Tab-separated table of C-alpha atoms in Angstrom:
chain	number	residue	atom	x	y	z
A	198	UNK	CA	0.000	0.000	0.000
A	199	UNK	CA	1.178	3.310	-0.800
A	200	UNK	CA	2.205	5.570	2.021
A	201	UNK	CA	0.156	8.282	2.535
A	202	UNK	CA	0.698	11.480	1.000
A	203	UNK	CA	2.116	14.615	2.856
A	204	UNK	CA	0.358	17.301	4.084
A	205	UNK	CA	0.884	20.758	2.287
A	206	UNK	CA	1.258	23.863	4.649
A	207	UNK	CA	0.834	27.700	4.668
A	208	UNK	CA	4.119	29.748	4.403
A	209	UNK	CA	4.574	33.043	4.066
A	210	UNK	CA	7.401	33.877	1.378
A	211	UNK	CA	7.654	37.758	2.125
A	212	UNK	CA	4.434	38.695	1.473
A	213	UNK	CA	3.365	35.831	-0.965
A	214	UNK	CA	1.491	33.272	0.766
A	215	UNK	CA	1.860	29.348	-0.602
A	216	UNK	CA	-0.250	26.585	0.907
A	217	UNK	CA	2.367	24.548	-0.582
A	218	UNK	CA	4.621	21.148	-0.513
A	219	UNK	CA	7.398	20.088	-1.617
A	220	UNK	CA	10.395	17.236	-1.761
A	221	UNK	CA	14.157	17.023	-2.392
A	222	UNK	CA	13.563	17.418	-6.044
A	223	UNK	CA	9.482	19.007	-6.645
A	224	UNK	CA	7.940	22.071	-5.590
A	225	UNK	CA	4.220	22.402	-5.967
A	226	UNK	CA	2.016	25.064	-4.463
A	227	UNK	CA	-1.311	26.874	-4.671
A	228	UNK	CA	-1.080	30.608	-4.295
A	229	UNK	CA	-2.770	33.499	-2.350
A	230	UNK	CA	-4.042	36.757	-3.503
A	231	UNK	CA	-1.636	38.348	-1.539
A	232	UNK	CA	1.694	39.624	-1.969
A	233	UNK	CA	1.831	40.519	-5.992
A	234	UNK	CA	1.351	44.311	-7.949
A	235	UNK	CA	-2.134	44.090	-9.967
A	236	UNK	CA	-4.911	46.322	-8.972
A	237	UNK	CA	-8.537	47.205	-7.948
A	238	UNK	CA	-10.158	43.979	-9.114
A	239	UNK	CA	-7.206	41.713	-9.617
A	240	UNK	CA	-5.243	42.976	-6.241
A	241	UNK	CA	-2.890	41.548	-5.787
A	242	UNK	CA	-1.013	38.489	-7.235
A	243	UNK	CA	-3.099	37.926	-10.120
A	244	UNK	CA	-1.746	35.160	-12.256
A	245	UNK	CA	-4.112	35.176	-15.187
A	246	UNK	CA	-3.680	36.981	-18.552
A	247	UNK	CA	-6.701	36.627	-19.580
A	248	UNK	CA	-8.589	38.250	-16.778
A	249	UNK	CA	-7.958	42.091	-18.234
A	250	UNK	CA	-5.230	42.874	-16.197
A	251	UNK	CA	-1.760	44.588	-16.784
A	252	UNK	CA	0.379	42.003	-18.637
A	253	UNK	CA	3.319	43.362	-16.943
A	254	UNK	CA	1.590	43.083	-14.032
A	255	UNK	CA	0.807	39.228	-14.647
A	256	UNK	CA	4.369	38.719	-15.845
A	257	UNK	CA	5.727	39.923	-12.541
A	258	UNK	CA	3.255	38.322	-9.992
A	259	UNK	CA	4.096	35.108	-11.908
A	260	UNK	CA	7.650	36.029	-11.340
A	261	UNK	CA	7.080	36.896	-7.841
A	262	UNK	CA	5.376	33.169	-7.319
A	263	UNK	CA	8.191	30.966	-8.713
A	264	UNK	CA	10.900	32.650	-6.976
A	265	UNK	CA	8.732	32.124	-3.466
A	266	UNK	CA	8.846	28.659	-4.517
A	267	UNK	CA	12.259	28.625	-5.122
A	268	UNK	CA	12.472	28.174	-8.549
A	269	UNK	CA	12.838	31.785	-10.181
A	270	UNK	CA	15.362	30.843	-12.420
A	271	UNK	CA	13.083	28.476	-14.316
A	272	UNK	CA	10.708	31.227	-15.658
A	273	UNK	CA	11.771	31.386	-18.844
A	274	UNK	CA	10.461	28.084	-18.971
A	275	UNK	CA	6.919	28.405	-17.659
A	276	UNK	CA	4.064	27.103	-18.854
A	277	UNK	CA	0.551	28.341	-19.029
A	278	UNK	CA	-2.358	26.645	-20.809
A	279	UNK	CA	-5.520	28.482	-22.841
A	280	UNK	CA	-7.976	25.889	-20.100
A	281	UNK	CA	-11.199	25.539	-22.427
A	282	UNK	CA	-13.140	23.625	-19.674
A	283	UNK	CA	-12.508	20.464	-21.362
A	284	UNK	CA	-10.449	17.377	-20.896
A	285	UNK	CA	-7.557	17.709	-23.253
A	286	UNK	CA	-4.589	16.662	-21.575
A	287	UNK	CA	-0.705	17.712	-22.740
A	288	UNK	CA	2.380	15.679	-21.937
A	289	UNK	CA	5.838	17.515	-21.200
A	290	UNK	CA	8.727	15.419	-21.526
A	291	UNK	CA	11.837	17.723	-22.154
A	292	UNK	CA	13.138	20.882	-21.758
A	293	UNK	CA	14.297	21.545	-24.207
A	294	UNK	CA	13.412	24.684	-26.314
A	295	UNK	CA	12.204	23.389	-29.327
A	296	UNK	CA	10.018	21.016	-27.603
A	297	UNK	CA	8.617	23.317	-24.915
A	298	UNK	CA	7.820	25.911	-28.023
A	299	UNK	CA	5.932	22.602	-29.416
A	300	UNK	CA	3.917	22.236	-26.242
A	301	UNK	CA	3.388	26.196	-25.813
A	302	UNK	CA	1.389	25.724	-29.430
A	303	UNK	CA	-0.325	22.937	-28.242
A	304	UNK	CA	-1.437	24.518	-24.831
A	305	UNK	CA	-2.601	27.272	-26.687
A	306	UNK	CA	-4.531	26.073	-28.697
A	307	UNK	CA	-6.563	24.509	-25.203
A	308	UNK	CA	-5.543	22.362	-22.389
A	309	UNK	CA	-6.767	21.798	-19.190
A	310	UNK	CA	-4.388	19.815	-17.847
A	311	UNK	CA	-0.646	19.295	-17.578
A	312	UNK	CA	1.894	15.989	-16.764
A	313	UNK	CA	5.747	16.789	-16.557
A	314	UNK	CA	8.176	14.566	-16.454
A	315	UNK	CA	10.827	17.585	-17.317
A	316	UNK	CA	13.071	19.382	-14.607
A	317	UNK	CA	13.152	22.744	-14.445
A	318	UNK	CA	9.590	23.286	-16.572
A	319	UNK	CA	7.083	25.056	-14.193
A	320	UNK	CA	3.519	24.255	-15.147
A	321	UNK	CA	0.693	27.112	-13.663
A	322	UNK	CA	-3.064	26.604	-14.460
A	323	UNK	CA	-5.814	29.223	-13.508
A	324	UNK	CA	-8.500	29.101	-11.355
A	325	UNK	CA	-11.338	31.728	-9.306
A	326	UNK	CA	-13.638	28.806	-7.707
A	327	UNK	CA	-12.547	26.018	-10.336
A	328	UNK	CA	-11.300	22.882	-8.282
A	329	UNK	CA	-7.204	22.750	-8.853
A	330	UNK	CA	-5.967	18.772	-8.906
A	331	UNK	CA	-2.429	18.583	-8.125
A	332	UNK	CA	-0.686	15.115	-9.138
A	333	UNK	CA	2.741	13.655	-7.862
A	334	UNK	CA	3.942	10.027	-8.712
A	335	UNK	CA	5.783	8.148	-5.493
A	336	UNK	CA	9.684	9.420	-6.825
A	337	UNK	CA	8.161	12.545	-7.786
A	338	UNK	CA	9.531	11.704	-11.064
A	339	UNK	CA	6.244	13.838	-12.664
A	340	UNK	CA	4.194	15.908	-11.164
A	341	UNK	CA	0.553	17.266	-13.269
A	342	UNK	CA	-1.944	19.685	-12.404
A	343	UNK	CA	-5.665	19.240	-13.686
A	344	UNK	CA	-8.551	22.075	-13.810
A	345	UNK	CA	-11.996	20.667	-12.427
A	346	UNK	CA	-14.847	22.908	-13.316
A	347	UNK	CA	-18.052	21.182	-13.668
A	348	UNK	CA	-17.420	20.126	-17.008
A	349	UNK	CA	-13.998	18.893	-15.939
A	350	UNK	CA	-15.116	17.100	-13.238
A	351	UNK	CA	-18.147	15.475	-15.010
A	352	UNK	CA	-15.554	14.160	-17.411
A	353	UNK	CA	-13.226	12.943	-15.143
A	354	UNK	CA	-10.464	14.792	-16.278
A	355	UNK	CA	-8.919	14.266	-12.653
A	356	UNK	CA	-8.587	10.234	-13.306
A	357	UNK	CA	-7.626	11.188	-17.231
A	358	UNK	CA	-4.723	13.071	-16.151
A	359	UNK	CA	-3.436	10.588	-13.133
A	360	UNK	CA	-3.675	8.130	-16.063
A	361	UNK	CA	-1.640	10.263	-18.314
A	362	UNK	CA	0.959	11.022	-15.442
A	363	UNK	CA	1.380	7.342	-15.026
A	364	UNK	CA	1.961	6.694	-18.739
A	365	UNK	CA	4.933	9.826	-18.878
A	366	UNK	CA	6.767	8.268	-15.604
A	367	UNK	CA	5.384	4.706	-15.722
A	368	UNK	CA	4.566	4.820	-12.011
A	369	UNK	CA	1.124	2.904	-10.596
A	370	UNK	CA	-1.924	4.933	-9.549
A	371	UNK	CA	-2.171	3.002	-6.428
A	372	UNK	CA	1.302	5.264	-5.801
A	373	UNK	CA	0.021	8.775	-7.131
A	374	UNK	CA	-0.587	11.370	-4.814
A	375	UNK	CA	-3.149	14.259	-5.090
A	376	UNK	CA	-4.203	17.304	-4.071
A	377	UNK	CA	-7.331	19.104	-4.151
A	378	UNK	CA	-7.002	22.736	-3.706
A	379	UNK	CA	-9.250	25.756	-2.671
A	380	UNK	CA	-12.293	25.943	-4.854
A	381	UNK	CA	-15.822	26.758	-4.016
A	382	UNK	CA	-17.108	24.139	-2.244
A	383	UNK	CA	-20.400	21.843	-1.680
A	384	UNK	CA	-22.268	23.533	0.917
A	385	UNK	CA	-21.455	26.617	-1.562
A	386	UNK	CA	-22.871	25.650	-5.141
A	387	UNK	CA	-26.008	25.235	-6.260
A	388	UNK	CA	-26.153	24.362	-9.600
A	389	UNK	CA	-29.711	23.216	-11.815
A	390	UNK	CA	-31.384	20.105	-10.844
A	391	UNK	CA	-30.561	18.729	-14.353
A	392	UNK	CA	-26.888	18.857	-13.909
A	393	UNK	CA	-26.843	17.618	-10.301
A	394	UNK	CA	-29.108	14.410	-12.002
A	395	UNK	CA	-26.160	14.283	-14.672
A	396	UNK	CA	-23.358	13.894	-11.914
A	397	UNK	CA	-25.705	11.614	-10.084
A	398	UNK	CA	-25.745	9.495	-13.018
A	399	UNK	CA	-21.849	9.383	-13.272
A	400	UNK	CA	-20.988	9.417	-9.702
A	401	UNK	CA	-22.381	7.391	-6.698
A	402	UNK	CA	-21.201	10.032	-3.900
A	403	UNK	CA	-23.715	12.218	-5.822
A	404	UNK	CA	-27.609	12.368	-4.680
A	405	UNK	CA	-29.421	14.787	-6.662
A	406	UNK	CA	-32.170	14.035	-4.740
A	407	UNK	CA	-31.656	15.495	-1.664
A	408	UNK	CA	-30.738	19.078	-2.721
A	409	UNK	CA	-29.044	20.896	-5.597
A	410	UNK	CA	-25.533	21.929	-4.088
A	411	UNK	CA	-23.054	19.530	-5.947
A	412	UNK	CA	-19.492	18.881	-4.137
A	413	UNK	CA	-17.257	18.533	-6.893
A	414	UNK	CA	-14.096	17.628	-4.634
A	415	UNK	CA	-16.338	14.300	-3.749
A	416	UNK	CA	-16.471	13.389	-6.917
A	417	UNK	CA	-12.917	14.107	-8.147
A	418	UNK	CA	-11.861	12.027	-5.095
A	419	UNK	CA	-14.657	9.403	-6.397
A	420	UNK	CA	-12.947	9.532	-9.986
A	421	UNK	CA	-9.341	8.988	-8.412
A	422	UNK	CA	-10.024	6.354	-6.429
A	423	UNK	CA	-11.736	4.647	-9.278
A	424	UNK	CA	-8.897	4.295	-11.429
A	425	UNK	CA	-6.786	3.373	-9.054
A	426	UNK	CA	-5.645	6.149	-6.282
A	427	UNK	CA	-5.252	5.097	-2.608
A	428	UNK	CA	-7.694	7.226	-1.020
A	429	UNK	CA	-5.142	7.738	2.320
A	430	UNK	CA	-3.368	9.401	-0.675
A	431	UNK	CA	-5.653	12.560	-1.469
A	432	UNK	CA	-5.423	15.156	0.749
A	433	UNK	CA	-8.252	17.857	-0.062
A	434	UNK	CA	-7.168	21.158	1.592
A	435	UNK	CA	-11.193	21.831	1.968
A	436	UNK	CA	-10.047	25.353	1.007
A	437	UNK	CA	-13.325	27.669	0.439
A	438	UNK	CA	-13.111	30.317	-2.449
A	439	UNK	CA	-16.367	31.699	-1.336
A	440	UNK	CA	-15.837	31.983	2.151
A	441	UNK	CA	-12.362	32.819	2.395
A	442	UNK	CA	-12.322	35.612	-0.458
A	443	UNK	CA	-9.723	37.397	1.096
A	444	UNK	CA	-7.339	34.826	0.539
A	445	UNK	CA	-8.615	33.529	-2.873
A	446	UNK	CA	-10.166	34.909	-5.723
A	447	UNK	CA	-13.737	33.758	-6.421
A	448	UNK	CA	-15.853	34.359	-10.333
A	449	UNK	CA	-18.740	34.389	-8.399
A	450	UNK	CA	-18.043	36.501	-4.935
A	451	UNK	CA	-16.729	39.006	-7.310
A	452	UNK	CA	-19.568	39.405	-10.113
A	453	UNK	CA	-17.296	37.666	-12.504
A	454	UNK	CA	-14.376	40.500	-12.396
A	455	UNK	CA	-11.433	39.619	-10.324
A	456	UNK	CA	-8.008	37.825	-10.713
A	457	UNK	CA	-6.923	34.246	-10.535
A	458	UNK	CA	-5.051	31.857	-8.002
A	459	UNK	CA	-2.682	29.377	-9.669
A	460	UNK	CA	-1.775	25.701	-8.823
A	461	UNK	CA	1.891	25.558	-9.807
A	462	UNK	CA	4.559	22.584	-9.640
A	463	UNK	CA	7.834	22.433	-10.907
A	464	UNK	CA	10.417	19.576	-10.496
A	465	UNK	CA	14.022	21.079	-9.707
């Protein structure tokens, strides 16, 4: 049996905040609002460029968030997917620069999720209530982030990308560990009753019968233990974007206008 995975902690980096973890050789962290240079709407470390924001801003909040990880000199080698809300799923597998500019036109074209088996290549995906999954294979030889909005999550794109993680490192999911990060949670969203009958229908953990909020961490965990992940080996930060605002940004606290969080890993 795998062991089970580590917790992840709140640090303080100088005014950037991480709830973050991390190994000899892998850094992976989900980020504050705190601590960065955007304004009004997106204060302060805004990490998406597609929000409206300052691009310079962006570019140095982004900077600002590797190097409190500890891996500012890897920036040049960031990557950032267009996330579409759908399932596509992009493999890294080198660093070098003609094969990250490969992947940087395949991520643009959309990609909501990431596996990397490269060192040095940080991968950042978006979110403002969205549920962040956060993969790590038992060597941390590969670490992948996946984005679980509804559609996301419906599709399973949590047990997709632990499958495609295991393919790039050839590891078991019985040894992958995940982590669910802040996102608005189940006591929080109430969705139609035709989409809580449609996750009903895929997921057992889901009774559309008894109200219309729909917990989309319980059925990402329900998705990674079904194809194959210990469930001693998901830790789910039960971080609220609605109720803790301050510390994360949230589409619908904020009318649809405000920045985005990041879930970031990077293997040093």
């Amino acid at each position: 049996m795998a062991a089970r995975a580590d917790k992840v902690s709140r640090v303080d980096h100088d005014g950037v905040t991480l709830v973050e973890g991390a190994t000899s050789d892998v850094r992976f962290a989900f980020t504050e609002r705190a601590g960065g240079v955007s304004e009004d709407a997106y204060s302060s470390l805004n990490l998406g460029s597609h929000v409206g924001d300052d691009p310079f801003a962006v570019q140095e909040n982004r900077r600002r968030a590797l190097e409190a990880m500890g891996a500012a000199e890897c920036e040049h080698n960031l990557l950032v997917p267009n996330q579409v809300h759908g399932d596509h799923i992009v493999a890294v597998t080198s660093n070098g620069a003609d094969d990250l500019e490969d992947v940087r036109e395949q991520i643009a074209e959309g990609c909501d999720a990431i596996v990397c088996t490269a060192h040095n290549v940080p991968v950042l995906l978006c979110f403002a209530d969205c549920t962040p999954i956060l993969l790590l294979d038992p060597a941390h030889r590969a670490v992948g982030i996946a984005h679980g909005g509804w559609k996301g999550t419906i599709a399973r794109i949590s047990a997709k990308a632990c499958q495609a993680l295991c393919d790039a490192a050839g590891c078991d999911a019985s040894d992958v560990s995940a982590y669910i990060g802040p996102h608005i949670l189940g006591d929080e969203y109430e969705v139609s009753q035709e989409l809580m009958d449609r996750f009903a229908a895929e997921f057992s953990c889901i009774d559309a019968n008894t109200s219309r909020m729909l917990d989309l961490s319980a059925a990402i965990r329900e998705a990674l233990v079904d194809v194959g992940v210990d469930a001693d080996n998901i830790v789910d930060t039960q971080l609220s974007t609605v109720r803790q605002n301050d510390r994360f940004y949230s589409y619908r606290n904020e009318d649809g206008t405000c920045g985005r969080h990041a879930a970031i890993g990077v293997m040093l």
